[in-house]
PDB file of C-alpha atoms in Angstrom:
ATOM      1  CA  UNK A   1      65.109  31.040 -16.549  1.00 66.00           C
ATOM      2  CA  UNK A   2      65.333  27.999 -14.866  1.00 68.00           C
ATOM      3  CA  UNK A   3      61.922  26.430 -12.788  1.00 83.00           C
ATOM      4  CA  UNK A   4      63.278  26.932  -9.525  1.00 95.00           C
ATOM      5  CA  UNK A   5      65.315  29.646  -7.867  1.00 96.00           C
ATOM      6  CA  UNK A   6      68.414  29.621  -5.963  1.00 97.00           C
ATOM      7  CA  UNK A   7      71.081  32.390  -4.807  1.00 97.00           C
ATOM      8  CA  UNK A   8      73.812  32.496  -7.669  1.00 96.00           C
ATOM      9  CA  UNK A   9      76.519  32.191  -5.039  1.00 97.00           C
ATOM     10  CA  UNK A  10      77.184  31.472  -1.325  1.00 98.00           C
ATOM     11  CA  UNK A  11      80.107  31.756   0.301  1.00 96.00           C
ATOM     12  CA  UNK A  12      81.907  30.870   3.813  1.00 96.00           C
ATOM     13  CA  UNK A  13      85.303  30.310   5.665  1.00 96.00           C
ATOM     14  CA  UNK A  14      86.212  27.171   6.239  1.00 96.00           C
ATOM     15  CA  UNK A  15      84.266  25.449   9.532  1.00 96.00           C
ATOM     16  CA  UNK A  16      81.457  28.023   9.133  1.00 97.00           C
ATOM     17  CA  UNK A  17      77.891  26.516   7.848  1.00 97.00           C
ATOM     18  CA  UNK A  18      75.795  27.730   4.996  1.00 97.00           C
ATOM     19  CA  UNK A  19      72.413  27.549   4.087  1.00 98.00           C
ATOM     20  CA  UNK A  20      71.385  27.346   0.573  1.00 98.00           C
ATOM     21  CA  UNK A  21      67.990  28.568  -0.399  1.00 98.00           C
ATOM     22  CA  UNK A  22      65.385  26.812  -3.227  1.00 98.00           C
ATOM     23  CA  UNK A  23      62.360  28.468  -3.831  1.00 97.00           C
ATOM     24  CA  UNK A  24      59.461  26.700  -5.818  1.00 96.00           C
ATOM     25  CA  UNK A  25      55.509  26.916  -6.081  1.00 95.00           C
ATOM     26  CA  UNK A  26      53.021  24.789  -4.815  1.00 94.00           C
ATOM     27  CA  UNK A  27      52.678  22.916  -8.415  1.00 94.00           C
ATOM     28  CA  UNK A  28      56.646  21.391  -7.093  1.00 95.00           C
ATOM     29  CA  UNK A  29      58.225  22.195  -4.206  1.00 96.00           C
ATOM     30  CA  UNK A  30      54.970  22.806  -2.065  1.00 95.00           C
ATOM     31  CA  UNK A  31      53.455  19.561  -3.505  1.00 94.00           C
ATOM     32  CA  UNK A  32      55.897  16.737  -3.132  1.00 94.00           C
ATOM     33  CA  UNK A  33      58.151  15.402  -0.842  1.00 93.00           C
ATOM     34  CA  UNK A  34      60.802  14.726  -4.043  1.00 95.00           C
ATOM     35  CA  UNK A  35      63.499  17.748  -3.505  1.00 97.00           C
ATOM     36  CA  UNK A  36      66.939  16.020  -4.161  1.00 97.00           C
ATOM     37  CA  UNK A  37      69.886  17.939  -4.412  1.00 98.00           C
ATOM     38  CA  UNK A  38      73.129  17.460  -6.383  1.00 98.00           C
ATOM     39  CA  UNK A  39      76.701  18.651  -6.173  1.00 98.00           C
ATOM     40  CA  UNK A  40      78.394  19.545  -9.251  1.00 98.00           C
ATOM     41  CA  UNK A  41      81.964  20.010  -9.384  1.00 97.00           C
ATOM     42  CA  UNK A  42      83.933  21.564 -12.926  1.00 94.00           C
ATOM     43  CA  UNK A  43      84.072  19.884 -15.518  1.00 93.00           C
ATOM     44  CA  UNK A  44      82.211  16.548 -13.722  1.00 95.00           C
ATOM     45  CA  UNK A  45      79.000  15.044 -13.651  1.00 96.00           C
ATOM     46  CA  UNK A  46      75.685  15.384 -10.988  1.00 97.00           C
ATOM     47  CA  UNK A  47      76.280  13.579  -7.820  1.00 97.00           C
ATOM     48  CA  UNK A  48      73.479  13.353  -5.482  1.00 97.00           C
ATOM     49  CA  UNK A  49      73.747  14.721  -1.604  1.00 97.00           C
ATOM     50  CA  UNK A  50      70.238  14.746  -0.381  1.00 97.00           C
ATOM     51  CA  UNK A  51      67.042  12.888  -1.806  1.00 96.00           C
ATOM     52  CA  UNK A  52      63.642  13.564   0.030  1.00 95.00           C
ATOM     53  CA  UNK A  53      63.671  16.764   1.131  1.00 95.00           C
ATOM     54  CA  UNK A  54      66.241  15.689   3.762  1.00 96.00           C
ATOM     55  CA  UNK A  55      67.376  12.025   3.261  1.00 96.00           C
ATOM     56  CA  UNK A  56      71.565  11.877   2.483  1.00 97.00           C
ATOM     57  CA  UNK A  57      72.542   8.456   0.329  1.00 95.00           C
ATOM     58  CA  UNK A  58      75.540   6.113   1.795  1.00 94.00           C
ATOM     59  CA  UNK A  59      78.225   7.677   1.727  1.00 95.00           C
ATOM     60  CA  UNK A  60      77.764  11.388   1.604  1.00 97.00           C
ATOM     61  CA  UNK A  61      78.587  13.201   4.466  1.00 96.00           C
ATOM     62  CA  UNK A  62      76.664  14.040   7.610  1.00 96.00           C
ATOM     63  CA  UNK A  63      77.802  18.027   7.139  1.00 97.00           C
ATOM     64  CA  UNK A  64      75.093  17.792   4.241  1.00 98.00           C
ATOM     65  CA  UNK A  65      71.797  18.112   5.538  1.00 97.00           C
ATOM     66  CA  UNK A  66      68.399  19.159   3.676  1.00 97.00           C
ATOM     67  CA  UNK A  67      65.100  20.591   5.230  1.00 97.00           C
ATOM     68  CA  UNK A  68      61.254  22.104   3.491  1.00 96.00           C
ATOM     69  CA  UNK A  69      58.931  24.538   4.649  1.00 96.00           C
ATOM     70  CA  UNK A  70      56.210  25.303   2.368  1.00 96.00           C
ATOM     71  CA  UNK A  71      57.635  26.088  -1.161  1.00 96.00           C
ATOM     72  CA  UNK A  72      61.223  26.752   0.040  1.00 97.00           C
ATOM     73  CA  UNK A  73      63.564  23.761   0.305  1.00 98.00           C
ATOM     74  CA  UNK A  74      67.371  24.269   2.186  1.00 98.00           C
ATOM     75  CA  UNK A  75      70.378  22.771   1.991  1.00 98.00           C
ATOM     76  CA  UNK A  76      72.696  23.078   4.735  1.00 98.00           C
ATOM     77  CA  UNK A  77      76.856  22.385   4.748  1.00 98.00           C
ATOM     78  CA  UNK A  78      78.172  22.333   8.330  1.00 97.00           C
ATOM     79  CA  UNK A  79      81.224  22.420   8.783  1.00 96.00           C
ATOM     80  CA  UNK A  80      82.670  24.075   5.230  1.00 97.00           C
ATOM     81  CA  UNK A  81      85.786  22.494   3.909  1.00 97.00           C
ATOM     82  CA  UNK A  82      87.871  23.351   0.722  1.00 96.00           C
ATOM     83  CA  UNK A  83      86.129  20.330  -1.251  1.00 96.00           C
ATOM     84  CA  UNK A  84      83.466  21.777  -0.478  1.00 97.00           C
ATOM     85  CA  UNK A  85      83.596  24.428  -2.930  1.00 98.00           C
ATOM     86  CA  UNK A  86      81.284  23.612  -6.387  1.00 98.00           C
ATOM     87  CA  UNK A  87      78.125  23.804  -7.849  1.00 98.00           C
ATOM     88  CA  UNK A  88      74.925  23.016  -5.749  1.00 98.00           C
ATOM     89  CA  UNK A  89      71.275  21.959  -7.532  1.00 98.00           C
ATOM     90  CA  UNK A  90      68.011  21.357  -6.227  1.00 98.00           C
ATOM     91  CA  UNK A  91      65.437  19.378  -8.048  1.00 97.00           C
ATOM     92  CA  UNK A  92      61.714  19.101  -7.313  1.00 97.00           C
ATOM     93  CA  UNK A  93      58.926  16.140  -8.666  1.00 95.00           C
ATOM     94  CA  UNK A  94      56.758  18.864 -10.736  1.00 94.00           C
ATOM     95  CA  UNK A  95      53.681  16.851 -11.622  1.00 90.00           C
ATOM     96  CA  UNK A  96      52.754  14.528 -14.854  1.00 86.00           C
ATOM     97  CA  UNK A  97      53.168  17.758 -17.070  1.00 85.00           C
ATOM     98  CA  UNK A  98      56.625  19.047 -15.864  1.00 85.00           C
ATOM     99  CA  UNK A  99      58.202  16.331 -14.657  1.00 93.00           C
ATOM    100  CA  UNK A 100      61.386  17.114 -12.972  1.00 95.00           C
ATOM    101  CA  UNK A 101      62.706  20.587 -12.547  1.00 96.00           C
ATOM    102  CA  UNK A 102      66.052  21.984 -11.325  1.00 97.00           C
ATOM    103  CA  UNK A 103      66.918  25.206 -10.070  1.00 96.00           C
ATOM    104  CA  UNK A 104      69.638  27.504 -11.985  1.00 95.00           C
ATOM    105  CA  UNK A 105      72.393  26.352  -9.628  1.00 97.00           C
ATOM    106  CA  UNK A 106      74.231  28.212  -6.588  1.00 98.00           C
ATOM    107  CA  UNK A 107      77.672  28.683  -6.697  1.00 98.00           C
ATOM    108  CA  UNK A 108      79.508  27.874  -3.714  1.00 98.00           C
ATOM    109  CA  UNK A 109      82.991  28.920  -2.817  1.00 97.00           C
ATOM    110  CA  UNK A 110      85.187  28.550   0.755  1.00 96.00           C
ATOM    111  CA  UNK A 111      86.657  31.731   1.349  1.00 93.00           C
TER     112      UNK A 111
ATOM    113  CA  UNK B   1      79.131  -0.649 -10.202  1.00 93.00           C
ATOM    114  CA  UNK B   2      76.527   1.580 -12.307  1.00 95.00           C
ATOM    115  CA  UNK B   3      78.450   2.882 -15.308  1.00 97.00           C
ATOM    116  CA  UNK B   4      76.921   5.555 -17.937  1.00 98.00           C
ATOM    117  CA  UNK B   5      79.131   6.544 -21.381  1.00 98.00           C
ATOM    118  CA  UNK B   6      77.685   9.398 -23.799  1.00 98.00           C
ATOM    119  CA  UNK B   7      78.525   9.612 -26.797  1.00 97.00           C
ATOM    120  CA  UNK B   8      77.872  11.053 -30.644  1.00 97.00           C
ATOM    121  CA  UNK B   9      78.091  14.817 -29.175  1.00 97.00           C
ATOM    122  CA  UNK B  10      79.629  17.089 -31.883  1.00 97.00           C
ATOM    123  CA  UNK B  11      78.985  20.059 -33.799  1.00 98.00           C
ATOM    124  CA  UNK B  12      76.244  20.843 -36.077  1.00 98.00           C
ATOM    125  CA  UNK B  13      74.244  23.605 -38.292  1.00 98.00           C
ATOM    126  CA  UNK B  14      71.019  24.885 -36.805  1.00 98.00           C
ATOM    127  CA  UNK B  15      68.141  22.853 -38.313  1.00 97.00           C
ATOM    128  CA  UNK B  16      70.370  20.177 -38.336  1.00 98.00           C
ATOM    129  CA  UNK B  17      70.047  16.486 -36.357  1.00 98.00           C
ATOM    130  CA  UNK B  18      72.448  14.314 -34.419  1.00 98.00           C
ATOM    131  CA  UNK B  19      71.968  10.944 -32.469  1.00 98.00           C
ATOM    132  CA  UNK B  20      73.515  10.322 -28.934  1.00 98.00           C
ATOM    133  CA  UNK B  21      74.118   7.060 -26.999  1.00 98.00           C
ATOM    134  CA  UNK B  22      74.553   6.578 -23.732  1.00 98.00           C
ATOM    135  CA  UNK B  23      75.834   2.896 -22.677  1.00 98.00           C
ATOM    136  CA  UNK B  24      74.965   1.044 -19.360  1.00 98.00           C
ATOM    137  CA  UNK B  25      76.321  -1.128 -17.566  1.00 97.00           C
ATOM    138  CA  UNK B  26      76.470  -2.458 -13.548  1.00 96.00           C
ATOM    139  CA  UNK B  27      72.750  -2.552 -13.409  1.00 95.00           C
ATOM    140  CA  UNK B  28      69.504  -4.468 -15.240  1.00 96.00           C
ATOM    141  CA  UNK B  29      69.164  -1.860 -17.991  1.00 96.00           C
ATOM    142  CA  UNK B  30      66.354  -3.934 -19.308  1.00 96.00           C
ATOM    143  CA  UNK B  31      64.293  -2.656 -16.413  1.00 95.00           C
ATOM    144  CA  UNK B  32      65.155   0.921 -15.779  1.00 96.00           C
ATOM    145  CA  UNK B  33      63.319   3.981 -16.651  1.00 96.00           C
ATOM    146  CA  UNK B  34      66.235   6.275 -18.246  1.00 97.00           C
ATOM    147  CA  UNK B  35      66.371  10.137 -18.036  1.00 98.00           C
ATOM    148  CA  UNK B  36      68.194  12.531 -20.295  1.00 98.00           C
ATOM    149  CA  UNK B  37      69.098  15.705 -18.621  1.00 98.00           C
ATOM    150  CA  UNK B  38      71.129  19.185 -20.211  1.00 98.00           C
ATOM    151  CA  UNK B  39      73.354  22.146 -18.980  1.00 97.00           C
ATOM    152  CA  UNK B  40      74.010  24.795 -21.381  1.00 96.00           C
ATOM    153  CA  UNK B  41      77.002  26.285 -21.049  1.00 94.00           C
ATOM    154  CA  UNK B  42      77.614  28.087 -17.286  1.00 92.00           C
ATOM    155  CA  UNK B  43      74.523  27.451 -17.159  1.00 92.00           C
ATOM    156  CA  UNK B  44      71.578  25.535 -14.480  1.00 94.00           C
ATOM    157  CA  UNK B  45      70.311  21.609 -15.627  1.00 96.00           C
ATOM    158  CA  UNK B  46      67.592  21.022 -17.654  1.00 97.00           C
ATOM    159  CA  UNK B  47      65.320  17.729 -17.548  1.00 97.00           C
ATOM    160  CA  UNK B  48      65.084  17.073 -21.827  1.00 98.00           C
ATOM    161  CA  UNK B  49      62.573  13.660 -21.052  1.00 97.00           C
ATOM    162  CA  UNK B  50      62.662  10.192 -19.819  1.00 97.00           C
ATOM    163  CA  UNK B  51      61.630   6.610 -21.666  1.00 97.00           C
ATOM    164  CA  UNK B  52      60.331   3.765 -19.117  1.00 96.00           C
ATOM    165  CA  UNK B  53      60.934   0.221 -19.314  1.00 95.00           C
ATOM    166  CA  UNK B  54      59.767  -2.237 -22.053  1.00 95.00           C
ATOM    167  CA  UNK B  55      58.039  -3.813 -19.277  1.00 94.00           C
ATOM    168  CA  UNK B  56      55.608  -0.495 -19.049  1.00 93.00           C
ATOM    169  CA  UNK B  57      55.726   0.137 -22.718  1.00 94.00           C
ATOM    170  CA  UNK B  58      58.422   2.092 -23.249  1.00 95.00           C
ATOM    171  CA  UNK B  59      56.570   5.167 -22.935  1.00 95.00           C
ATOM    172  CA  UNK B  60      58.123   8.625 -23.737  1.00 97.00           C
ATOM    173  CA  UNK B  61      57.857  12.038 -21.465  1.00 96.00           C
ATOM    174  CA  UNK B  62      59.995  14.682 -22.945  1.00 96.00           C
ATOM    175  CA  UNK B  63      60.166  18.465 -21.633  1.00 95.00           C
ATOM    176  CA  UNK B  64      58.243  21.478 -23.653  1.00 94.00           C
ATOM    177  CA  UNK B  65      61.249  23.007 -25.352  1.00 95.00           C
ATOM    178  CA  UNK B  66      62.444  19.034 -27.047  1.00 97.00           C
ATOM    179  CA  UNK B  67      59.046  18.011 -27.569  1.00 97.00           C
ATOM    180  CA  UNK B  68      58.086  17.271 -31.316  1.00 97.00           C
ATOM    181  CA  UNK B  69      62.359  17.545 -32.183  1.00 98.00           C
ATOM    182  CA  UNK B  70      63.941  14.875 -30.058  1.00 98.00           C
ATOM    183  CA  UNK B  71      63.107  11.386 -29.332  1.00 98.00           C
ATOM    184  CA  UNK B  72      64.115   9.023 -26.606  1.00 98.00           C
ATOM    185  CA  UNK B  73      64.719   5.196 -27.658  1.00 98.00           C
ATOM    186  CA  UNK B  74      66.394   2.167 -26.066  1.00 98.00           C
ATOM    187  CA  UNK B  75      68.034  -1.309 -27.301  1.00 98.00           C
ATOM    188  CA  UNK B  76      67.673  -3.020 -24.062  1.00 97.00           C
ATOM    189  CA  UNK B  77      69.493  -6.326 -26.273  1.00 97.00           C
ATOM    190  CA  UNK B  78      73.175  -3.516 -26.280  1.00 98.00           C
ATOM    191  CA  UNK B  79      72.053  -1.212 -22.940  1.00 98.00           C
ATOM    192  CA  UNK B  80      72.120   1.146 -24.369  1.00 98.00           C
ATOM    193  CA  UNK B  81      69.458   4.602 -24.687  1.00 98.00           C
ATOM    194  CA  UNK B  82      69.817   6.823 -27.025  1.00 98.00           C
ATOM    195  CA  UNK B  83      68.385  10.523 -28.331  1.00 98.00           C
ATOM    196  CA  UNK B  84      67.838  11.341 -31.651  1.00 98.00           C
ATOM    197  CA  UNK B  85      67.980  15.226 -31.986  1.00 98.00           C
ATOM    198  CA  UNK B  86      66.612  17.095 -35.040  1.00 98.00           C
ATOM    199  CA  UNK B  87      65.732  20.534 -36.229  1.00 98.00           C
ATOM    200  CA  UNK B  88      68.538  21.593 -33.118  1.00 98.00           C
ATOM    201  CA  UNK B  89      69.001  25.254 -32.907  1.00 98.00           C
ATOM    202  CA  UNK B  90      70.967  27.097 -31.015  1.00 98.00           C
ATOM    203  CA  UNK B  91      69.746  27.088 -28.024  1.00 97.00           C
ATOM    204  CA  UNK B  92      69.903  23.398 -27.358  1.00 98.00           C
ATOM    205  CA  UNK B  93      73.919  23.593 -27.135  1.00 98.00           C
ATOM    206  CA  UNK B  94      74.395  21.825 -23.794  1.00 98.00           C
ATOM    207  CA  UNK B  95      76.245  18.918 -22.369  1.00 98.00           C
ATOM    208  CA  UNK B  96      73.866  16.476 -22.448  1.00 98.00           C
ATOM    209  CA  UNK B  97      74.220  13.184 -19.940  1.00 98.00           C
ATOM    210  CA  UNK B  98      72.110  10.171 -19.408  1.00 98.00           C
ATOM    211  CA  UNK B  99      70.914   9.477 -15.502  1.00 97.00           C
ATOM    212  CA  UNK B 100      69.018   6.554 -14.633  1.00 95.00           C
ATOM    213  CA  UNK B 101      65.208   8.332 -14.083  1.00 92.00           C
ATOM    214  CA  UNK B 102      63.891   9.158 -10.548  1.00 90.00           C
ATOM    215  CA  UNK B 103      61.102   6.406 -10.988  1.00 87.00           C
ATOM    216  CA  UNK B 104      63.700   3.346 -11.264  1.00 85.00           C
ATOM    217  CA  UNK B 105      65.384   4.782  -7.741  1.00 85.00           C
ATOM    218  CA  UNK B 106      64.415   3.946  -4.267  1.00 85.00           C
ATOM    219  CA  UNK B 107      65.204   7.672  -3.274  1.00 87.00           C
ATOM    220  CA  UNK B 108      63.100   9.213  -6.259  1.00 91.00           C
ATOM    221  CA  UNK B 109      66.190  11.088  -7.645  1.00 94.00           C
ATOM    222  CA  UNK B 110      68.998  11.036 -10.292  1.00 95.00           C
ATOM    223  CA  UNK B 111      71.323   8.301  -8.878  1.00 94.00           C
ATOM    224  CA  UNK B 112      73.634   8.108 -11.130  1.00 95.00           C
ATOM    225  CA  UNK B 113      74.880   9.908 -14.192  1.00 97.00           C
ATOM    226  CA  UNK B 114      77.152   9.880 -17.188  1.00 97.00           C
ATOM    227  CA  UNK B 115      79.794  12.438 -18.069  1.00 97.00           C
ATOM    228  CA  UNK B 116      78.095  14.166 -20.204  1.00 97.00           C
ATOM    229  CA  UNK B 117      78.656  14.731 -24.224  1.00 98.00           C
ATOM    230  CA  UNK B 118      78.753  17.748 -25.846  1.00 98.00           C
ATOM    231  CA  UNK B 119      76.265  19.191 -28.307  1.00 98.00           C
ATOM    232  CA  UNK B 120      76.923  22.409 -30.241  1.00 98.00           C
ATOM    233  CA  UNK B 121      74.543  23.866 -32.400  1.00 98.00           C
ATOM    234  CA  UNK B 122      75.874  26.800 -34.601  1.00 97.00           C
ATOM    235  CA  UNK B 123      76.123  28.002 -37.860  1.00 95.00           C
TER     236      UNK B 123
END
């Protein structure tokens, strides 16, 4: 059971947004300002959308947007497109005993 | 460019032990805390533990369910890390890839990752 928890699977038509959900304590999520979130596609590795809660790296797309409230961190895909469709983690700072934790992954597909 | 290559994944027994590399390049190795993370199969990622720089000692973290089995070592001279697994059991059959850590990034997250090599522990 993995640290954090996250909807198995999302889906949307394409141009529609979705919102996924990641749901810590206050030992991770609550306590840090360190949720980053990855897209995974098959068979390939990690690639990093959002760092900070809500910061997106060059290069990733402005559809991809992250917000916290509390223990709960959200990602956010405007504007749904077919490449779209993968894997989604979040990953919270834990502390000096835990480290880094990821949530079990949300599946999402573009109907 | 930041380039990460696993390698030494394979099949073994349970109780068994197997050593993987990963090998850097496109960045100052020498100066990076690296990370070692796992995803069992269809399933979520798994932090296994982290080695920081010889610069702060290259000190070891490693996760509860690795801790006491697997060690985390570097040879900053070939960049490259590596993760020396023993008494594996089943449940540590994963893909296993090599990210630089969250403390050598300016955004406090994986940057950037290998492609993963895989482990399979059964009897």
């Amino acid at each position: 059971q993995s640290a954090l928890t996250q909807p198995a699977s999302v889906s949307g038509p394409p141009g529609q947004s979705i919102t996924i959900s990641c749901t810590g304590t206050s030992s991770d999520v609550g306590a840090y300002n360190l949720v980053s979130w990855y897209q995974q596609h098959p068979g390939k590795a990690p690639k990093l959308i959002i760092y900070e809660g809500s910061k997106r790296p060059s290069g990733v797309s402005d559809r991809f947007s992250g917000s916290k409230s509390g223990n709960m961190a959200s990602l956010t895909i405007s504007g749904l497109q077919a490449e779209d469709e993968a894997d989604y983690y979040c990953c919270s700072y834990a502390g000096s005993r835990s480290f880094w934790v990821f949530g079990g992954g949300t599946k999402v597909t573009v109907l | 460019e930041v380039q990460l290559v696993e390698s030494g994944g394979g099949s073994v027994k349970p109780g068994g032990s197997l050593r993987l590399s990963c090998a850097a390049s496109g960045f100052t190795f020498r100066n990076a805390w690296m990370s070692w993370v796992r995803q069992a199969p269809g399933k979520g990622l798994e932090w296994v533990g982290r080695i920081k720089s010889k610069i702060d000692d290259e000190t070891t973290d490693y996760a509860s369910p690795v801790k006491g089995r697997f060690t985390i070592s570097r040879d900053d001279s070939k960049n490259t890390l590596y993760l020396q697994m023993n008494s594996l059991k089943t449940e540590d059959t994963a893909v296993y890839f090599c990210a630089t850590d969250p403390d050598s990034s300016d955004k406090y997250s994986f940057d950037d990752w290998g492609q993963g090599t895989l482990v399979t522990v059964s009897s």
